[in-house]
Amino acid sequence: MADKRQKFSNFLIRGVFVYNPVLIQALGLCLVIAATTSLKVSLLLSGLISVTLIIAEVLTASFIKKLPNWVRVTVYMLIGLTVACPTMLFLESVNEELLTATGVYLPLISVNALVAVRCERYAAKHEIKESLFDGIASSIGFSVIMILTGIIREVIGNGTLWGKPIFQNAKMPGMLLPFGGLIVLGFMSAAVRSAIARIFPQNSKVIKNMDKPIIPEKPPETNTMSVSPVNIRKPIEGGKNNVTEVGVHNVNIIEKFVKNLKPQQDDGSEGSNVNPENTTENKKRRDRNRARKNRNKAVSGKPYTAPATVEKEAQNISDMLEEMDKEYNVTAGASSIEKEITPEEVRDIDASELDQKSVPNPDVDLSSIRIGSEGPKSSAEYMESFSRSEDREDKSGEESKPYNVDSQFEEIIKKYHLD
Amino acid sequence: MSWFLNFVSVALYAAFIQNLVFNGGYGASESIRMSLKYGRVIPFSLMIAGYSTFTAVVCRALDLYHGINALSFASHAAIFGGVLAFSFLIIAAFLRLVFHVKKKTLSTMGVAALNSMVFAIPLINHRSGAGFAESIGMGIGSGVAFVFAVLLIYVGIEKIQKIKNIPKAFNGIPAIFIYVALISMAFSGLSGSILFV
């Protein structure tokens, strides 16, 4: 409740004093300088303006702000007409003198700059409650100035107050003209500005953003008292831990408790906080995400750039394959031999007739080696055939462990998702 | 010929002799604010003159009908206000849809169309029983009066800013108010009003 009161008082001070719509913002001058020739007219017009402003600000904050701004201006005028015209009809039947005294200025409350400017600057950007407060504060500020101006001008210009003569000897009819209103406004504005400079020095300059609070908010307390109180349940003495009491404790106590939970190292220093980012699960998650990104890059058509480690491994594999090719005299893309060569034929072949590189080992089971029109084999197929021939060699006696040639390749393939 | 002379005399009267801003206070807020944004005064004044002339002519035409002429001043105010509001809406919608005018320009047009000076012209014409010539003269005269007022206020603000002896309390808006008050007093004396006993 205290916060709400302070907030409304903030609006009041802003609307009535610091950002007075007439003396500081120069809004609604037509009515103030031309129509405030008596206290009765001032009260009537200020009341109508206040009603129009409050209704317009509340409606603007609720739904009018959704319209385009060039349509909103027309709506404000129509709201003013709906307030002014019934009032004029009522005054025509009740008090026609008062209506005559207002002249053409009563319908002009519908096009008063105060309504349009406050609705556009404030109500269109804030909620209903705040707009209501702003409407009330601005209308009070406007009404105070209108009433004061009306009193001064009627007393000095006409020598009367509320139609009753006060002093008739010294009166200045010129005060009832617009220039009289401007003179009064000039001196009132000077008085208000000097008062603002003394009371609110931080607001002595005109601030464009009028939404800043006039009364500065209290800074957060920096003492050890709890900023955000925490409820901790206290156990009863000498009994079960049934909760019967709720207390509010200092947050610092809880902070100390949490600090004491940290593991301590052997050297006695306080253990470093476990960085949650370095857990194994997070590492695995990061690796998976990285691999997914790489796959997505490849799929998206962008040139795939393998990470450095994969490139290194690929280079190692290609180097190994080249060595193997050299060792077994097999080259991918070698010219094909049309017919199969039997072992007897191989013995009979003169080595000089064949290319030295392509002479096969006569002890090797050539049936496993396919030389023909099938084209180059993959490295894995070569290795598979080699492992089979190795196995056959060792069949004679010893039980040889199968040479697991491709296990290393399998690991690499699995690791970098090359399959 | 009398039509033209009526038109010219009313226009000159509204612009210079009984300036609508200084003598009547109509559009005083807009003129002081526009003097601070001097670059836009000409288009703004043209908009004021255009809307006030158009509204004055239409309202004068409506007044020719006996049924509307017999209504009270409150009803006239409602009708004239409705004419002004809907004429602005129609013109703004046309400009937005056909010429794709910017929203900022339309909002400036809204300020120019829906202000106290433009709405006061048809009410003054109705009260004074003005004809078509006088209505058009008042409309155009209001635009000229606005430009004249803004020019005078702008020149005054420039001179006030150069003065260093102004007390702190009167620096800014209070000085502008008193300066405009002195000009208004000059125009009131020019029009023959009694200022002092």
mmCIF file with all atom_site columns, C-alpha atoms in Angstrom, chain A residues 22-31 33-34 68-71 73-74 77-78 81 84-85 88-89 92 99-100 102-105 107-108 110-113 117 121 169 171-175 177-180 182-183 185-187 189-191 193-194, chain B residues 22-30 32-33 72-75 77-78 81-82 84-86 88-89 92-93 96 103 106-107 110-111 114-116 119-120 123-124 127 168-174 177-178 180-182 184-185 188 193-197:
data_model
loop_
_atom_site.group_PDB
_atom_site.id
_atom_site.type_symbol
_atom_site.label_atom_id
_atom_site.label_alt_id
_atom_site.label_comp_id
_atom_site.label_asym_id
_atom_site.label_entity_id
_atom_site.label_seq_id
_atom_site.pdbx_PDB_ins_code
_atom_site.Cartn_x
_atom_site.Cartn_y
_atom_site.Cartn_z
_atom_site.occupancy
_atom_site.B_iso_or_equiv
_atom_site.pdbx_formal_charge
_atom_site.auth_seq_id
_atom_site.auth_comp_id
_atom_site.auth_asym_id
_atom_site.auth_atom_id
_atom_site.pdbx_PDB_model_num
ATOM 1   C CA . VAL A 1 22  ? 0.558   24.520 -19.214 1.00 0.00 ? 22  VAL A CA 1
ATOM 2   C CA . LEU A 1 23  ? 3.571   26.135 -17.576 1.00 0.00 ? 23  LEU A CA 1
ATOM 3   C CA . ILE A 1 24  ? 6.262   23.673 -18.652 1.00 0.00 ? 24  ILE A CA 1
ATOM 4   C CA . GLN A 1 25  ? 4.874   21.860 -21.699 1.00 0.00 ? 25  GLN A CA 1
ATOM 5   C CA . ALA A 1 26  ? 2.839   24.812 -23.147 1.00 0.00 ? 26  ALA A CA 1
ATOM 6   C CA . LEU A 1 27  ? -0.232  22.658 -23.872 1.00 0.00 ? 27  LEU A CA 1
ATOM 7   C CA . GLY A 1 28  ? -3.838  23.839 -24.033 1.00 0.00 ? 28  GLY A CA 1
ATOM 8   C CA . LEU A 1 29  ? -2.891  27.520 -24.157 1.00 0.00 ? 29  LEU A CA 1
ATOM 9   C CA . CYS A 1 30  ? -5.966  28.487 -26.208 1.00 0.00 ? 30  CYS A CA 1
ATOM 10  C CA . LEU A 1 31  ? -8.372  27.873 -23.333 1.00 0.00 ? 31  LEU A CA 1
ATOM 11  C CA . ILE A 1 33  ? -5.234  32.553 -22.263 1.00 0.00 ? 33  ILE A CA 1
ATOM 12  C CA . ALA A 1 34  ? -8.536  33.255 -23.994 1.00 0.00 ? 34  ALA A CA 1
ATOM 13  C CA . PRO A 1 68  ? -2.789  3.808  -36.318 1.00 0.00 ? 68  PRO A CA 1
ATOM 14  C CA . ASN A 1 69  ? -1.713  7.129  -34.848 1.00 0.00 ? 69  ASN A CA 1
ATOM 15  C CA . TRP A 1 70  ? -3.352  9.198  -37.554 1.00 0.00 ? 70  TRP A CA 1
ATOM 16  C CA . VAL A 1 71  ? -6.690  7.577  -36.713 1.00 0.00 ? 71  VAL A CA 1
ATOM 17  C CA . VAL A 1 73  ? -6.137  11.750 -33.214 1.00 0.00 ? 73  VAL A CA 1
ATOM 18  C CA . THR A 1 74  ? -9.628  11.688 -34.706 1.00 0.00 ? 74  THR A CA 1
ATOM 19  C CA . MET A 1 77  ? -11.625 14.600 -30.980 1.00 0.00 ? 77  MET A CA 1
ATOM 20  C CA . LEU A 1 78  ? -14.749 12.480 -31.063 1.00 0.00 ? 78  LEU A CA 1
ATOM 21  C CA . LEU A 1 81  ? -17.206 16.106 -28.667 1.00 0.00 ? 81  LEU A CA 1
ATOM 22  C CA . ALA A 1 84  ? -18.685 18.844 -24.780 1.00 0.00 ? 84  ALA A CA 1
ATOM 23  C CA . CYS A 1 85  ? -21.903 18.686 -26.790 1.00 0.00 ? 85  CYS A CA 1
ATOM 24  C CA . MET A 1 88  ? -23.643 22.487 -23.989 1.00 0.00 ? 88  MET A CA 1
ATOM 25  C CA . LEU A 1 89  ? -27.163 21.132 -24.444 1.00 0.00 ? 89  LEU A CA 1
ATOM 26  C CA . GLU A 1 92  ? -28.598 25.740 -22.823 1.00 0.00 ? 92  GLU A CA 1
ATOM 27  C CA . LEU A 1 99  ? -22.808 29.098 -22.019 1.00 0.00 ? 99  LEU A CA 1
ATOM 28  C CA . THR A 1 100 ? -22.673 32.552 -23.624 1.00 0.00 ? 100 THR A CA 1
ATOM 29  C CA . THR A 1 102 ? -17.723 30.519 -22.708 1.00 0.00 ? 102 THR A CA 1
ATOM 30  C CA . GLY A 1 103 ? -18.220 31.684 -26.305 1.00 0.00 ? 103 GLY A CA 1
ATOM 31  C CA . VAL A 1 104 ? -16.828 29.341 -28.948 1.00 0.00 ? 104 VAL A CA 1
ATOM 32  C CA . TYR A 1 105 ? -14.238 27.914 -26.520 1.00 0.00 ? 105 TYR A CA 1
ATOM 33  C CA . PRO A 1 107 ? -16.478 22.978 -28.124 1.00 0.00 ? 107 PRO A CA 1
ATOM 34  C CA . LEU A 1 108 ? -12.742 23.606 -28.556 1.00 0.00 ? 108 LEU A CA 1
ATOM 35  C CA . SER A 1 110 ? -12.395 18.458 -28.132 1.00 0.00 ? 110 SER A CA 1
ATOM 36  C CA . VAL A 1 111 ? -9.319  19.634 -30.072 1.00 0.00 ? 111 VAL A CA 1
ATOM 37  C CA . ASN A 1 112 ? -7.255  20.621 -27.051 1.00 0.00 ? 112 ASN A CA 1
ATOM 38  C CA . ALA A 1 113 ? -3.580  19.770 -27.502 1.00 0.00 ? 113 ALA A CA 1
ATOM 39  C CA . VAL A 1 117 ? -0.303  14.930 -26.513 1.00 0.00 ? 117 VAL A CA 1
ATOM 40  C CA . ARG A 1 121 ? 3.087   10.368 -25.321 1.00 0.00 ? 121 ARG A CA 1
ATOM 41  C CA . ASN A 1 169 ? -12.085 51.457 -8.679  1.00 0.00 ? 169 ASN A CA 1
ATOM 42  C CA . LYS A 1 171 ? -9.461  47.440 -12.773 1.00 0.00 ? 171 LYS A CA 1
ATOM 43  C CA . MET A 1 172 ? -7.635  46.742 -15.957 1.00 0.00 ? 172 MET A CA 1
ATOM 44  C CA . PRO A 1 173 ? -9.901  45.495 -18.781 1.00 0.00 ? 173 PRO A CA 1
ATOM 45  C CA . GLY A 1 174 ? -6.835  44.502 -20.773 1.00 0.00 ? 174 GLY A CA 1
ATOM 46  C CA . MET A 1 175 ? -6.315  41.578 -18.389 1.00 0.00 ? 175 MET A CA 1
ATOM 47  C CA . LEU A 1 177 ? -7.717  39.901 -23.285 1.00 0.00 ? 177 LEU A CA 1
ATOM 48  C CA . PRO A 1 178 ? -5.333  37.084 -24.303 1.00 0.00 ? 178 PRO A CA 1
ATOM 49  C CA . PHE A 1 179 ? -2.274  39.158 -23.503 1.00 0.00 ? 179 PHE A CA 1
ATOM 50  C CA . GLY A 1 180 ? -3.372  39.363 -19.863 1.00 0.00 ? 180 GLY A CA 1
ATOM 51  C CA . LEU A 1 182 ? -0.079  35.307 -21.229 1.00 0.00 ? 182 LEU A CA 1
ATOM 52  C CA . ILE A 1 183 ? 1.401   37.771 -18.733 1.00 0.00 ? 183 ILE A CA 1
ATOM 53  C CA . LEU A 1 185 ? 1.189   32.529 -17.293 1.00 0.00 ? 185 LEU A CA 1
ATOM 54  C CA . GLY A 1 186 ? 4.674   33.964 -17.785 1.00 0.00 ? 186 GLY A CA 1
ATOM 55  C CA . PHE A 1 187 ? 5.041   34.952 -14.140 1.00 0.00 ? 187 PHE A CA 1
ATOM 56  C CA . SER A 1 189 ? 5.839   29.684 -15.043 1.00 0.00 ? 189 SER A CA 1
ATOM 57  C CA . ALA A 1 190 ? 8.842   31.608 -13.690 1.00 0.00 ? 190 ALA A CA 1
ATOM 58  C CA . ALA A 1 191 ? 7.723   30.991 -10.101 1.00 0.00 ? 191 ALA A CA 1
ATOM 59  C CA . ARG A 1 193 ? 10.604  26.876 -12.430 1.00 0.00 ? 193 ARG A CA 1
ATOM 60  C CA . SER A 1 194 ? 12.464  28.592 -9.581  1.00 0.00 ? 194 SER A CA 1
ATOM 61  C CA . PHE B 2 22  ? -2.498  36.827 -30.800 1.00 0.00 ? 22  PHE B CA 1
ATOM 62  C CA . ASN B 2 23  ? -5.987  38.297 -30.390 1.00 0.00 ? 23  ASN B CA 1
ATOM 63  C CA . GLY B 2 24  ? -8.058  35.155 -30.100 1.00 0.00 ? 24  GLY B CA 1
ATOM 64  C CA . GLY B 2 25  ? -5.556  32.687 -28.703 1.00 0.00 ? 25  GLY B CA 1
ATOM 65  C CA . TYR B 2 26  ? -6.523  30.126 -31.344 1.00 0.00 ? 26  TYR B CA 1
ATOM 66  C CA . GLY B 2 27  ? -3.673  27.769 -32.138 1.00 0.00 ? 27  GLY B CA 1
ATOM 67  C CA . ALA B 2 28  ? -1.350  29.392 -29.570 1.00 0.00 ? 28  ALA B CA 1
ATOM 68  C CA . SER B 2 29  ? 0.127   26.056 -28.445 1.00 0.00 ? 29  SER B CA 1
ATOM 69  C CA . GLU B 2 30  ? 0.794   24.937 -31.997 1.00 0.00 ? 30  GLU B CA 1
ATOM 70  C CA . ILE B 2 32  ? 4.768   28.293 -30.019 1.00 0.00 ? 32  ILE B CA 1
ATOM 71  C CA . ARG B 2 33  ? 5.716   24.651 -30.635 1.00 0.00 ? 33  ARG B CA 1
ATOM 72  C CA . SER B 2 72  ? -28.783 24.968 -31.521 1.00 0.00 ? 72  SER B CA 1
ATOM 73  C CA . PHE B 2 73  ? -25.158 25.979 -31.214 1.00 0.00 ? 73  PHE B CA 1
ATOM 74  C CA . ALA B 2 74  ? -24.359 22.689 -29.492 1.00 0.00 ? 74  ALA B CA 1
ATOM 75  C CA . SER B 2 75  ? -25.761 20.718 -32.433 1.00 0.00 ? 75  SER B CA 1
ATOM 76  C CA . ALA B 2 77  ? -20.656 22.240 -32.887 1.00 0.00 ? 77  ALA B CA 1
ATOM 77  C CA . ALA B 2 78  ? -21.296 18.502 -33.088 1.00 0.00 ? 78  ALA B CA 1
ATOM 78  C CA . GLY B 2 81  ? -16.738 18.677 -35.485 1.00 0.00 ? 81  GLY B CA 1
ATOM 79  C CA . GLY B 2 82  ? -17.958 15.569 -37.262 1.00 0.00 ? 82  GLY B CA 1
ATOM 80  C CA . LEU B 2 84  ? -13.823 18.111 -39.653 1.00 0.00 ? 84  LEU B CA 1
ATOM 81  C CA . ALA B 2 85  ? -13.014 14.669 -38.229 1.00 0.00 ? 85  ALA B CA 1
ATOM 82  C CA . PHE B 2 86  ? -14.371 12.654 -41.118 1.00 0.00 ? 86  PHE B CA 1
ATOM 83  C CA . PHE B 2 88  ? -9.506  14.464 -42.259 1.00 0.00 ? 88  PHE B CA 1
ATOM 84  C CA . LEU B 2 89  ? -10.022 10.684 -42.054 1.00 0.00 ? 89  LEU B CA 1
ATOM 85  C CA . ALA B 2 92  ? -5.679  10.796 -44.834 1.00 0.00 ? 92  ALA B CA 1
ATOM 86  C CA . ALA B 2 93  ? -6.939  7.363  -45.899 1.00 0.00 ? 93  ALA B CA 1
ATOM 87  C CA . ARG B 2 96  ? -2.186  6.600  -47.402 1.00 0.00 ? 96  ARG B CA 1
ATOM 88  C CA . LYS B 2 103 ? 2.666   7.765  -41.174 1.00 0.00 ? 103 LYS B CA 1
ATOM 89  C CA . LEU B 2 106 ? -0.150  11.824 -41.648 1.00 0.00 ? 106 LEU B CA 1
ATOM 90  C CA . SER B 2 107 ? 0.341   12.422 -37.937 1.00 0.00 ? 107 SER B CA 1
ATOM 91  C CA . GLY B 2 110 ? -3.584  15.298 -37.948 1.00 0.00 ? 110 GLY B CA 1
ATOM 92  C CA . VAL B 2 111 ? -2.097  17.963 -35.705 1.00 0.00 ? 111 VAL B CA 1
ATOM 93  C CA . LEU B 2 114 ? -7.506  18.887 -35.629 1.00 0.00 ? 114 LEU B CA 1
ATOM 94  C CA . ASN B 2 115 ? -6.439  21.962 -33.714 1.00 0.00 ? 115 ASN B CA 1
ATOM 95  C CA . SER B 2 116 ? -8.333  24.814 -32.113 1.00 0.00 ? 116 SER B CA 1
ATOM 96  C CA . PHE B 2 119 ? -12.254 24.049 -35.582 1.00 0.00 ? 119 PHE B CA 1
ATOM 97  C CA . ALA B 2 120 ? -12.906 27.640 -34.464 1.00 0.00 ? 120 ALA B CA 1
ATOM 98  C CA . LEU B 2 123 ? -17.954 28.215 -35.417 1.00 0.00 ? 123 LEU B CA 1
ATOM 99  C CA . ILE B 2 124 ? -16.943 31.877 -35.777 1.00 0.00 ? 124 ILE B CA 1
ATOM 100 C CA . ARG B 2 127 ? -21.896 32.983 -35.107 1.00 0.00 ? 127 ARG B CA 1
ATOM 101 C CA . LYS B 2 168 ? 17.309  32.266 -14.459 1.00 0.00 ? 168 LYS B CA 1
ATOM 102 C CA . ALA B 2 169 ? 13.693  31.749 -13.497 1.00 0.00 ? 169 ALA B CA 1
ATOM 103 C CA . PHE B 2 170 ? 12.476  33.519 -16.641 1.00 0.00 ? 170 PHE B CA 1
ATOM 104 C CA . ASN B 2 171 ? 14.804  31.708 -18.980 1.00 0.00 ? 171 ASN B CA 1
ATOM 105 C CA . GLY B 2 172 ? 12.928  29.631 -21.574 1.00 0.00 ? 172 GLY B CA 1
ATOM 106 C CA . ILE B 2 173 ? 9.141   29.290 -21.611 1.00 0.00 ? 173 ILE B CA 1
ATOM 107 C CA . PRO B 2 174 ? 8.387   32.198 -19.201 1.00 0.00 ? 174 PRO B CA 1
ATOM 108 C CA . PHE B 2 177 ? 5.112   33.766 -22.745 1.00 0.00 ? 177 PHE B CA 1
ATOM 109 C CA . ILE B 2 178 ? 5.873   37.371 -21.832 1.00 0.00 ? 178 ILE B CA 1
ATOM 110 C CA . VAL B 2 180 ? 4.083   36.727 -26.945 1.00 0.00 ? 180 VAL B CA 1
ATOM 111 C CA . ALA B 2 181 ? 2.004   38.669 -24.426 1.00 0.00 ? 181 ALA B CA 1
ATOM 112 C CA . LEU B 2 182 ? 3.648   41.937 -25.499 1.00 0.00 ? 182 LEU B CA 1
ATOM 113 C CA . SER B 2 184 ? -0.585  40.293 -28.354 1.00 0.00 ? 184 SER B CA 1
ATOM 114 C CA . MET B 2 185 ? -0.933  43.602 -26.517 1.00 0.00 ? 185 MET B CA 1
ATOM 115 C CA . SER B 2 188 ? -5.016  44.316 -29.302 1.00 0.00 ? 188 SER B CA 1
ATOM 116 C CA . SER B 2 193 ? -9.460  47.192 -27.778 1.00 0.00 ? 193 SER B CA 1
ATOM 117 C CA . ILE B 2 194 ? -9.411  49.004 -24.441 1.00 0.00 ? 194 ILE B CA 1
ATOM 118 C CA . LEU B 2 195 ? -6.399  47.869 -22.449 1.00 0.00 ? 195 LEU B CA 1
ATOM 119 C CA . PHE B 2 196 ? -6.409  50.216 -19.471 1.00 0.00 ? 196 PHE B CA 1
ATOM 120 C CA . VAL B 2 197 ? -9.058  52.392 -17.960 1.00 0.00 ? 197 VAL B CA 1
#
